[in-house]
PDB file of C-alpha atoms and ligand atoms in Angstrom:
ATOM      1  CA  MET A  32      14.624  -9.623   8.017  1.00  0.00           C
ATOM      2  CA  GLN A  33      17.590  -8.860   5.768  1.00  0.00           C
ATOM      3  CA  ASN A  34      16.529 -10.962   2.787  1.00  0.00           C
ATOM      4  CA  LYS A  35      16.008  -8.556  -0.124  1.00  0.00           C
ATOM      5  CA  ILE A  36      12.745  -9.258  -1.908  1.00  0.00           C
ATOM      6  CA  ILE A  37      12.904  -6.159  -4.121  1.00  0.00           C
ATOM      7  CA  SER A  38      16.061  -4.538  -5.424  1.00  0.00           C
ATOM      8  CA  VAL A  39      15.822  -1.343  -7.449  1.00  0.00           C
ATOM      9  CA  THR A  40      19.019   0.077  -8.943  1.00  0.00           C
ATOM     10  CA  ASN A  41      19.343   3.423 -10.689  1.00  0.00           C
ATOM     11  CA  LEU A  42      15.736   3.375 -11.887  1.00  0.00           C
ATOM     12  CA  LYS A  43      14.796   6.144 -14.300  1.00  0.00           C
ATOM     13  CA  LYS A  44      11.512   7.044 -15.948  1.00  0.00           C
ATOM     14  CA  ASN A  45      11.029   9.799 -18.472  1.00  0.00           C
ATOM     15  CA  TYR A  46       7.673  10.941 -19.814  1.00  0.00           C
ATOM     16  CA  GLY A  47       8.818  12.622 -23.018  1.00  0.00           C
ATOM     17  CA  ASN A  48      11.420  15.154 -21.916  1.00  0.00           C
ATOM     18  CA  PHE A  49      10.217  15.142 -18.330  1.00  0.00           C
ATOM     19  CA  GLU A  50      12.266  13.059 -15.871  1.00  0.00           C
ATOM     20  CA  ALA A  51       9.691  11.736 -13.409  1.00  0.00           C
ATOM     21  CA  VAL A  52      12.091   9.281 -11.714  1.00  0.00           C
ATOM     22  CA  LYS A  53      15.735  10.322 -11.751  1.00  0.00           C
ATOM     23  CA  GLY A  54      17.808   7.252 -10.954  1.00  0.00           C
ATOM     24  CA  ILE A  55      16.606   5.847  -7.635  1.00  0.00           C
ATOM     25  CA  SER A  56      18.006   2.828  -5.807  1.00  0.00           C
ATOM     26  CA  PHE A  57      16.502   1.024  -2.842  1.00  0.00           C
ATOM     27  CA  ASP A  58      15.894  -2.442  -1.432  1.00  0.00           C
ATOM     28  CA  VAL A  59      12.811  -3.836   0.257  1.00  0.00           C
ATOM     29  CA  TYR A  60      13.293  -6.653   2.747  1.00  0.00           C
ATOM     30  CA  GLU A  61      11.126  -9.698   2.904  1.00  0.00           C
ATOM     31  CA  GLY A  62       8.358  -9.381   5.487  1.00  0.00           C
ATOM     32  CA  GLU A  63       8.590  -5.660   6.073  1.00  0.00           C
ATOM     33  CA  ILE A  64       6.088  -2.868   5.609  1.00  0.00           C
ATOM     34  CA  PHE A  65       7.912  -0.410   3.399  1.00  0.00           C
ATOM     35  CA  GLY A  66       6.530   3.094   2.958  1.00  0.00           C
ATOM     36  CA  LEU A  67       7.043   5.354  -0.020  1.00  0.00           C
ATOM     37  CA  LEU A  68       6.322   8.928   0.984  1.00  0.00           C
ATOM     38  CA  GLY A  69       6.536  12.227  -0.812  1.00  0.00           C
ATOM     39  CA  PRO A  70       4.523  15.129  -2.174  1.00  0.00           C
ATOM     40  CA  ASN A  71       2.197  14.720  -5.139  1.00  0.00           C
ATOM     41  CA  GLY A  72       4.191  14.314  -8.317  1.00  0.00           C
ATOM     42  CA  ALA A  73       7.267  12.934  -6.526  1.00  0.00           C
ATOM     43  CA  GLY A  74       7.193   9.770  -8.639  1.00  0.00           C
ATOM     44  CA  LYS A  75       5.805   7.264  -6.132  1.00  0.00           C
ATOM     45  CA  SER A  76       3.074   5.766  -8.296  1.00  0.00           C
ATOM     46  CA  THR A  77       5.335   5.676 -11.325  1.00  0.00           C
ATOM     47  CA  THR A  78       7.918   3.739  -9.311  1.00  0.00           C
ATOM     48  CA  LEU A  79       5.345   1.282  -7.964  1.00  0.00           C
ATOM     49  CA  GLU A  80       3.729   0.729 -11.348  1.00  0.00           C
ATOM     50  CA  ILE A  81       7.100  -0.042 -12.912  1.00  0.00           C
ATOM     51  CA  ILE A  82       7.836  -2.663 -10.248  1.00  0.00           C
ATOM     52  CA  GLU A  83       4.294  -4.005 -10.703  1.00  0.00           C
ATOM     53  CA  THR A  84       5.100  -4.523 -14.427  1.00  0.00           C
ATOM     54  CA  LEU A  85       2.302  -2.117 -15.375  1.00  0.00           C
ATOM     55  CA  ARG A  86       4.526   0.634 -16.752  1.00  0.00           C
ATOM     56  CA  ASP A  87       7.747   0.569 -18.790  1.00  0.00           C
ATOM     57  CA  LYS A  88      10.898   2.011 -17.264  1.00  0.00           C
ATOM     58  CA  THR A  89      13.358   4.156 -19.149  1.00  0.00           C
ATOM     59  CA  SER A  90      16.435   2.534 -17.599  1.00  0.00           C
ATOM     60  CA  GLY A  91      17.746   0.854 -14.471  1.00  0.00           C
ATOM     61  CA  GLU A  92      17.396  -2.573 -12.941  1.00  0.00           C
ATOM     62  CA  VAL A  93      14.513  -4.056 -10.968  1.00  0.00           C
ATOM     63  CA  ILE A  94      14.738  -7.478  -9.336  1.00  0.00           C
ATOM     64  CA  VAL A  95      11.682  -8.925  -7.578  1.00  0.00           C
ATOM     65  CA  ASP A  96      12.201 -12.104  -5.576  1.00  0.00           C
ATOM     66  CA  GLY A  97      15.191 -12.985  -7.738  1.00  0.00           C
ATOM     67  CA  LEU A  98      13.283 -12.317 -10.980  1.00  0.00           C
ATOM     68  CA  ASN A  99      14.535  -9.697 -13.399  1.00  0.00           C
ATOM     69  CA  LEU A 100      11.798  -7.333 -14.562  1.00  0.00           C
ATOM     70  CA  ASP A 101      13.325  -7.179 -18.059  1.00  0.00           C
ATOM     71  CA  THR A 102      13.228 -10.908 -18.680  1.00  0.00           C
ATOM     72  CA  GLU A 103      10.571 -12.355 -16.355  1.00  0.00           C
ATOM     73  CA  PRO A 104       7.737  -9.855 -15.930  1.00  0.00           C
ATOM     74  CA  GLY A 105       5.172 -12.642 -16.218  1.00  0.00           C
ATOM     75  CA  SER A 106       6.675 -14.514 -13.283  1.00  0.00           C
ATOM     76  CA  ILE A 107       6.780 -11.318 -11.231  1.00  0.00           C
ATOM     77  CA  LYS A 108       3.088 -10.736 -11.916  1.00  0.00           C
ATOM     78  CA  LYS A 109       2.265 -14.117 -10.410  1.00  0.00           C
ATOM     79  CA  ILE A 110       3.845 -13.371  -7.024  1.00  0.00           C
ATOM     80  CA  ILE A 111       2.554  -9.851  -6.458  1.00  0.00           C
ATOM     81  CA  GLY A 112      -0.788  -8.400  -5.453  1.00  0.00           C
ATOM     82  CA  VAL A 113      -1.856  -5.091  -6.927  1.00  0.00           C
ATOM     83  CA  GLN A 114      -4.957  -3.090  -6.058  1.00  0.00           C
ATOM     84  CA  LEU A 115      -7.267  -3.057  -9.037  1.00  0.00           C
ATOM     85  CA  GLN A 116      -8.980   0.041 -10.312  1.00  0.00           C
ATOM     86  CA  THR A 117     -12.311   0.039  -8.518  1.00  0.00           C
ATOM     87  CA  SER A 118     -14.044   0.939 -11.775  1.00  0.00           C
ATOM     88  CA  GLY A 119     -13.249  -2.619 -12.864  1.00  0.00           C
ATOM     89  CA  PHE A 120     -15.632  -4.109 -10.307  1.00  0.00           C
ATOM     90  CA  TYR A 121     -18.839  -5.275 -11.944  1.00  0.00           C
ATOM     91  CA  PRO A 122     -21.546  -3.309 -10.127  1.00  0.00           C
ATOM     92  CA  GLY A 123     -24.163  -6.058 -10.361  1.00  0.00           C
ATOM     93  CA  LEU A 124     -22.142  -8.780  -8.602  1.00  0.00           C
ATOM     94  CA  ASN A 125     -21.873  -9.288  -4.864  1.00  0.00           C
ATOM     95  CA  LEU A 126     -18.544  -9.495  -3.009  1.00  0.00           C
ATOM     96  CA  LEU A 127     -18.474 -13.279  -2.971  1.00  0.00           C
ATOM     97  CA  GLU A 128     -19.152 -13.437  -6.708  1.00  0.00           C
ATOM     98  CA  LEU A 129     -16.524 -10.806  -7.439  1.00  0.00           C
ATOM     99  CA  ILE A 130     -13.830 -12.721  -5.533  1.00  0.00           C
ATOM    100  CA  GLU A 131     -14.747 -15.911  -7.345  1.00  0.00           C
ATOM    101  CA  LEU A 132     -14.644 -14.071 -10.656  1.00  0.00           C
ATOM    102  CA  PHE A 133     -11.145 -12.719  -9.963  1.00  0.00           C
ATOM    103  CA  ALA A 134      -9.967 -16.096  -8.701  1.00  0.00           C
ATOM    104  CA  GLY A 135     -11.100 -17.529 -12.029  1.00  0.00           C
ATOM    105  CA  LEU A 136      -9.142 -14.862 -13.897  1.00  0.00           C
ATOM    106  CA  TYR A 137      -6.044 -15.693 -11.860  1.00  0.00           C
ATOM    107  CA  ASN A 138      -6.691 -19.378 -12.324  1.00  0.00           C
ATOM    108  CA  ARG A 139      -6.669 -19.878  -8.547  1.00  0.00           C
ATOM    109  CA  SER A 140      -9.080 -21.536  -6.207  1.00  0.00           C
ATOM    110  CA  VAL A 141      -9.756 -19.492  -3.111  1.00  0.00           C
ATOM    111  CA  ASP A 142     -11.950 -19.732  -0.058  1.00  0.00           C
ATOM    112  CA  ALA A 143     -13.810 -16.517  -0.835  1.00  0.00           C
ATOM    113  CA  MET A 144     -15.572 -16.424   2.553  1.00  0.00           C
ATOM    114  CA  GLU A 145     -12.276 -16.848   4.381  1.00  0.00           C
ATOM    115  CA  LEU A 146     -10.817 -13.955   2.430  1.00  0.00           C
ATOM    116  CA  LEU A 147     -13.822 -11.761   3.234  1.00  0.00           C
ATOM    117  CA  ARG A 148     -13.465 -12.741   6.884  1.00  0.00           C
ATOM    118  CA  LEU A 149      -9.833 -11.605   6.828  1.00  0.00           C
ATOM    119  CA  VAL A 150     -10.850  -8.140   5.662  1.00  0.00           C
ATOM    120  CA  ASN A 151     -13.815  -8.045   8.033  1.00  0.00           C
ATOM    121  CA  LEU A 152     -16.481  -8.180   5.328  1.00  0.00           C
ATOM    122  CA  ALA A 153     -17.932 -11.651   5.881  1.00  0.00           C
ATOM    123  CA  ASP A 154     -21.291 -10.155   6.836  1.00  0.00           C
ATOM    124  CA  LYS A 155     -21.317  -8.199   3.553  1.00  0.00           C
ATOM    125  CA  ALA A 156     -20.631 -11.227   1.348  1.00  0.00           C
ATOM    126  CA  LYS A 157     -23.991 -10.933  -0.415  1.00  0.00           C
ATOM    127  CA  ASN A 158     -23.848  -7.157  -0.777  1.00  0.00           C
ATOM    128  CA  LYS A 159     -22.916  -5.473  -4.014  1.00  0.00           C
ATOM    129  CA  TYR A 160     -19.678  -3.515  -4.299  1.00  0.00           C
ATOM    130  CA  LYS A 161     -21.548  -0.262  -4.944  1.00  0.00           C
ATOM    131  CA  GLU A 162     -23.360  -0.625  -1.621  1.00  0.00           C
ATOM    132  CA  MET A 163     -20.124  -0.467   0.407  1.00  0.00           C
ATOM    133  CA  SER A 164     -18.767   2.506   2.353  1.00  0.00           C
ATOM    134  CA  GLY A 165     -15.386   3.978   1.420  1.00  0.00           C
ATOM    135  CA  GLY A 166     -13.518   1.973   4.054  1.00  0.00           C
ATOM    136  CA  GLN A 167     -15.305  -1.246   3.095  1.00  0.00           C
ATOM    137  CA  LYS A 168     -14.478  -0.684  -0.570  1.00  0.00           C
ATOM    138  CA  GLN A 169     -10.821  -0.233   0.317  1.00  0.00           C
ATOM    139  CA  ARG A 170     -10.805  -3.402   2.431  1.00  0.00           C
ATOM    140  CA  PHE A 171     -12.496  -5.293  -0.362  1.00  0.00           C
ATOM    141  CA  SER A 172     -10.014  -4.024  -2.888  1.00  0.00           C
ATOM    142  CA  ILE A 173      -7.203  -5.197  -0.589  1.00  0.00           C
ATOM    143  CA  ALA A 174      -8.883  -8.597  -0.403  1.00  0.00           C
ATOM    144  CA  THR A 175      -8.670  -8.808  -4.191  1.00  0.00           C
ATOM    145  CA  THR A 176      -4.895  -8.252  -4.008  1.00  0.00           C
ATOM    146  CA  LEU A 177      -4.615 -11.396  -1.848  1.00  0.00           C
ATOM    147  CA  ILE A 178      -6.440 -13.789  -4.175  1.00  0.00           C
ATOM    148  CA  ASN A 179      -3.275 -15.086  -5.811  1.00  0.00           C
ATOM    149  CA  GLN A 180      -1.564 -15.505  -2.407  1.00  0.00           C
ATOM    150  CA  PRO A 181       1.123 -12.994  -3.312  1.00  0.00           C
ATOM    151  CA  LYS A 182       4.529 -12.634  -1.652  1.00  0.00           C
ATOM    152  CA  ILE A 183       4.341  -8.864  -2.028  1.00  0.00           C
ATOM    153  CA  VAL A 184       1.338  -6.543  -1.906  1.00  0.00           C
ATOM    154  CA  PHE A 185       1.411  -3.013  -3.332  1.00  0.00           C
ATOM    155  CA  LEU A 186      -0.960  -0.436  -1.863  1.00  0.00           C
ATOM    156  CA  ASP A 187      -0.990   3.039  -3.411  1.00  0.00           C
ATOM    157  CA  GLU A 188      -2.631   5.486  -0.998  1.00  0.00           C
ATOM    158  CA  PRO A 189      -5.088   2.909   0.378  1.00  0.00           C
ATOM    159  CA  THR A 190      -6.281   5.174   3.202  1.00  0.00           C
ATOM    160  CA  THR A 191      -6.723   8.436   1.318  1.00  0.00           C
ATOM    161  CA  GLY A 192     -10.161   9.857   2.025  1.00  0.00           C
ATOM    162  CA  LEU A 193     -11.051   7.424   4.799  1.00  0.00           C
ATOM    163  CA  ASP A 194     -12.358   8.487   8.195  1.00  0.00           C
ATOM    164  CA  PRO A 195     -10.155   7.856  11.263  1.00  0.00           C
ATOM    165  CA  GLN A 196     -11.843   4.572  12.227  1.00  0.00           C
ATOM    166  CA  ALA A 197     -11.691   3.145   8.728  1.00  0.00           C
ATOM    167  CA  ARG A 198      -8.053   4.180   8.549  1.00  0.00           C
ATOM    168  CA  ARG A 199      -7.268   2.310  11.773  1.00  0.00           C
ATOM    169  CA  ASN A 200      -9.142  -0.762  10.569  1.00  0.00           C
ATOM    170  CA  LEU A 201      -7.009  -0.728   7.476  1.00  0.00           C
ATOM    171  CA  TRP A 202      -3.823  -0.481   9.549  1.00  0.00           C
ATOM    172  CA  ASP A 203      -4.897  -3.591  11.458  1.00  0.00           C
ATOM    173  CA  LEU A 204      -5.581  -5.364   8.186  1.00  0.00           C
ATOM    174  CA  ILE A 205      -2.197  -4.405   6.751  1.00  0.00           C
ATOM    175  CA  ARG A 206      -0.473  -5.635   9.926  1.00  0.00           C
ATOM    176  CA  ASP A 207      -2.440  -8.900   9.632  1.00  0.00           C
ATOM    177  CA  ILE A 208      -1.284  -9.353   6.059  1.00  0.00           C
ATOM    178  CA  ARG A 209       2.315  -8.753   7.051  1.00  0.00           C
ATOM    179  CA  SER A 210       2.062 -11.104  10.021  1.00  0.00           C
ATOM    180  CA  LYS A 211       1.269 -13.875   7.546  1.00  0.00           C
ATOM    181  CA  GLY A 212       4.667 -13.256   5.943  1.00  0.00           C
ATOM    182  CA  THR A 213       3.610 -11.009   3.073  1.00  0.00           C
ATOM    183  CA  THR A 214       5.772  -7.997   2.267  1.00  0.00           C
ATOM    184  CA  VAL A 215       3.792  -4.768   2.002  1.00  0.00           C
ATOM    185  CA  ILE A 216       4.719  -1.649   0.050  1.00  0.00           C
ATOM    186  CA  ILE A 217       2.493   1.293   0.741  1.00  0.00           C
ATOM    187  CA  THR A 218       2.303   4.953  -0.218  1.00  0.00           C
ATOM    188  CA  THR A 219       0.603   7.454   2.019  1.00  0.00           C
ATOM    189  CA  HIS A 220       0.352  11.179   2.680  1.00  0.00           C
ATOM    190  CA  TYR A 221      -0.353  10.566   6.373  1.00  0.00           C
ATOM    191  CA  MET A 222       2.807  10.818   8.436  1.00  0.00           C
ATOM    192  CA  ASP A 223       1.178   9.368  11.561  1.00  0.00           C
ATOM    193  CA  GLU A 224       0.234   6.346   9.486  1.00  0.00           C
ATOM    194  CA  ALA A 225       3.743   5.894   8.131  1.00  0.00           C
ATOM    195  CA  GLU A 226       5.184   6.277  11.608  1.00  0.00           C
ATOM    196  CA  GLN A 227       2.864   3.658  13.098  1.00  0.00           C
ATOM    197  CA  LEU A 228       2.823   1.175  10.281  1.00  0.00           C
ATOM    198  CA  CYS A 229       6.100   1.193   8.381  1.00  0.00           C
ATOM    199  CA  ASP A 230       9.321  -0.559   9.359  1.00  0.00           C
ATOM    200  CA  ARG A 231      11.222   1.645   6.955  1.00  0.00           C
ATOM    201  CA  ILE A 232      10.309   4.516   4.704  1.00  0.00           C
ATOM    202  CA  ALA A 233      11.796   6.165   1.655  1.00  0.00           C
ATOM    203  CA  ILE A 234      10.983   9.815   1.161  1.00  0.00           C
ATOM    204  CA  MET A 235      10.828  10.843  -2.496  1.00  0.00           C
ATOM    205  CA  ASP A 236      10.873  14.334  -3.885  1.00  0.00           C
ATOM    206  CA  GLU A 237      11.019  15.373  -7.531  1.00  0.00           C
ATOM    207  CA  GLY A 238      12.003  11.917  -8.715  1.00  0.00           C
ATOM    208  CA  ARG A 239      14.724  11.290  -6.132  1.00  0.00           C
ATOM    209  CA  ILE A 240      14.893   9.449  -2.829  1.00  0.00           C
ATOM    210  CA  ILE A 241      16.047  12.057  -0.325  1.00  0.00           C
ATOM    211  CA  ALA A 242      15.919   9.881   2.803  1.00  0.00           C
ATOM    212  CA  LEU A 243      15.591   6.197   3.604  1.00  0.00           C
ATOM    213  CA  ALA A 244      15.502   4.782   7.136  1.00  0.00           C
ATOM    214  CA  SER A 245      13.124   3.640   9.846  1.00  0.00           C
ATOM    215  CA  PRO A 246      10.715   6.356  11.034  1.00  0.00           C
ATOM    216  CA  ASP A 247      12.399   6.213  14.451  1.00  0.00           C
ATOM    217  CA  LYS A 248      15.841   6.799  13.006  1.00  0.00           C
ATOM    218  CA  MET A 249      14.630   9.705  10.870  1.00  0.00           C
ATOM    219  CA  ILE A 250      13.046  11.399  13.858  1.00  0.00           C
ATOM    220  CA  ASP A 251      16.117  10.770  16.061  1.00  0.00           C
ATOM    221  CA  ASP A 252      18.385  12.205  13.371  1.00  0.00           C
ATOM    222  CA  LEU A 253      16.237  15.319  13.082  1.00  0.00           C
ATOM    223  CA  VAL A 254      16.277  15.853  16.844  1.00  0.00           C
ATOM    224  CA  ALA A 255      20.021  15.155  17.027  1.00  0.00           C
ATOM    225  CA  GLY A 256      20.449  17.916  14.448  1.00  0.00           C
ATOM    226  CA  GLY A 257      18.977  20.401  16.894  1.00  0.00           C
ATOM    227  CA  PHE A 258      15.361  20.435  15.721  1.00  0.00           C
ATOM    228  CA  GLU A 259      12.792  21.429  18.310  1.00  0.00           C
ATOM    229  CA  ARG A 260       9.048  21.668  17.956  1.00  0.00           C
ATOM    230  CA  PRO A 261       7.974  25.291  18.079  1.00  0.00           C
ATOM    231  CA  LYS A 262       5.468  24.769  20.886  1.00  0.00           C
ATOM    232  CA  GLN A 263       4.794  22.397  23.736  1.00  0.00           C
ATOM    233  CA  VAL A 264       3.021  19.317  22.448  1.00  0.00           C
ATOM    234  CA  LYS A 265      -0.115  18.297  24.312  1.00  0.00           C
ATOM    235  CA  ALA A 266      -0.543  14.766  25.644  1.00  0.00           C
ATOM    236  CA  ALA A 267      -3.327  14.165  23.082  1.00  0.00           C
ATOM    237  CA  ASN A 268      -4.391  15.609  19.759  1.00  0.00           C
ATOM    238  CA  LEU A 269      -7.689  16.312  18.052  1.00  0.00           C
ATOM    239  CA  GLU A 270      -7.712  12.896  16.396  1.00  0.00           C
ATOM    240  CA  ASP A 271      -7.463  11.301  19.852  1.00  0.00           C
ATOM    241  CA  VAL A 272     -10.497  13.370  20.871  1.00  0.00           C
ATOM    242  CA  PHE A 273     -12.414  12.275  17.780  1.00  0.00           C
ATOM    243  CA  ILE A 274     -11.617   8.590  18.248  1.00  0.00           C
ATOM    244  CA  ASN A 275     -12.393   8.823  21.930  1.00  0.00           C
ATOM    245  CA  LEU A 276     -15.788  10.395  21.299  1.00  0.00           C
ATOM    246  CA  THR A 277     -16.888   8.277  18.365  1.00  0.00           C
ATOM    247  CA  GLY A 278     -15.312   4.962  19.303  1.00  0.00           C
ATOM    248  CA  LYS A 279     -12.534   2.864  17.839  1.00  0.00           C
ATOM    249  CA  GLU A 280     -14.742   0.056  16.594  1.00  0.00           C
ATOM    250  CA  MET A 281     -16.005  -0.384  13.078  1.00  0.00           C
ATOM    251  CA  ARG A 282     -18.606   2.244  12.332  1.00  0.00           C
ATOM    252  CA  GLU A 283     -19.505   1.619   8.763  1.00  0.00           C
ATOM    253  CA  ALA A 284     -23.120   0.781   8.170  1.00  0.00           C
TER     254      ALA A 284
HETATM  255  P1  ADP B 261       3.150  10.534  -7.229  1.00  0.00           P
HETATM  256  O1  ADP B 261       2.518   9.201  -7.239  1.00  0.00           O
HETATM  257  O2  ADP B 261       4.320  10.647  -6.318  1.00  0.00           O
HETATM  258  O3  ADP B 261       2.165  11.651  -6.964  1.00  0.00           O
HETATM  259  P2  ADP B 261       3.475  10.115 -10.081  1.00  0.00           P
HETATM  260  O4  ADP B 261       4.394   8.958 -10.226  1.00  0.00           O
HETATM  261  O5  ADP B 261       2.037   9.860 -10.299  1.00  0.00           O
HETATM  262  O6  ADP B 261       3.749  10.824  -8.687  1.00  0.00           O
HETATM  263  O7  ADP B 261       3.914  11.240 -11.092  1.00  0.00           O
HETATM  264  C1  ADP B 261       5.252  11.729 -11.153  1.00  0.00           C
HETATM  265  C2  ADP B 261       5.335  12.817 -12.215  1.00  0.00           C
HETATM  266  O8  ADP B 261       5.162  12.220 -13.493  1.00  0.00           O
HETATM  267  C3  ADP B 261       4.270  13.883 -12.084  1.00  0.00           C
HETATM  268  O9  ADP B 261       4.839  15.133 -12.431  1.00  0.00           O
HETATM  269  C4  ADP B 261       3.236  13.465 -13.099  1.00  0.00           C
HETATM  270  O10 ADP B 261       2.535  14.573 -13.592  1.00  0.00           O
HETATM  271  C5  ADP B 261       4.070  12.813 -14.167  1.00  0.00           C
HETATM  272  N1  ADP B 261       3.346  11.754 -14.870  1.00  0.00           N
HETATM  273  C6  ADP B 261       2.782  10.660 -14.323  1.00  0.00           C
HETATM  274  N2  ADP B 261       2.220   9.869 -15.248  1.00  0.00           N
HETATM  275  C7  ADP B 261       2.434  10.485 -16.445  1.00  0.00           C
HETATM  276  C8  ADP B 261       2.103  10.166 -17.791  1.00  0.00           C
HETATM  277  N3  ADP B 261       1.430   9.050 -18.105  1.00  0.00           N
HETATM  278  N4  ADP B 261       2.486  11.034 -18.743  1.00  0.00           N
HETATM  279  C9  ADP B 261       3.173  12.157 -18.452  1.00  0.00           C
HETATM  280  N5  ADP B 261       3.526  12.511 -17.191  1.00  0.00           N
HETATM  281  C10 ADP B 261       3.163  11.686 -16.191  1.00  0.00           C
HETATM  282 MG1   MG B 262       0.580   8.601  -6.772  1.00  0.00          MG
END
């Protein structure tokens, strides 16, 4: 898993006089789930959008699958999957029609039903986007990132606002996508999610990466430094209670 699929070196982004990204460097390995964590305003979305070719950088080097962002942004676009703004989904079309529409835009032929099956929405194929629940909308939007059979998928806070079941369904989906060989880069504010899902995480703060390792290593390092939790941790938490009471299975009507 040591093949670098993304290499970012000394990346900087200024908005006017404001330095949003202050010279960050990191690599993402092929086939991993890489998490970008950090408080609001840390520079996560800016960083992702630069790699996605959607935003100009101020300086630094970005290589994606051997392609230099400065010279081959068009080729990068072809091998990545980016979640589209949901406002771009035509409200009058059903899910099947939307996938076919996007496939046409990408100039790709896809088995739209197969894609909907992957994201567990086959039974909603004839429903309109606006009729979906929050979790279903997120799964559908992830399906649209897979239309061009990308090598890398970028997910910016895909689980924000979802209920615990929908969040878990999305974790399964993300693991599925990775198991097919696709590299996943995800941002999240949920630490339990990052811990469960990500092979490695970078923690950003005020435009800098302040830590980069596997979740396990970060926790071990903290404990080795003498950190102790202030109180005895119970064998379960409130989320366990919630999931136990309401069930793990899909609950989105
Ligand atoms: P994150 O995704 O980590 O919350 P962002 O990358 O969205 O952070 O934003 C990083 C910083 O850059 C924030 O302070 C934000 O206000 C600022 N910023 C983001 N986009 C713009 C923009 N288009 N113009 C000016 N400032 C921006
Ligand atoms: Mg953001």
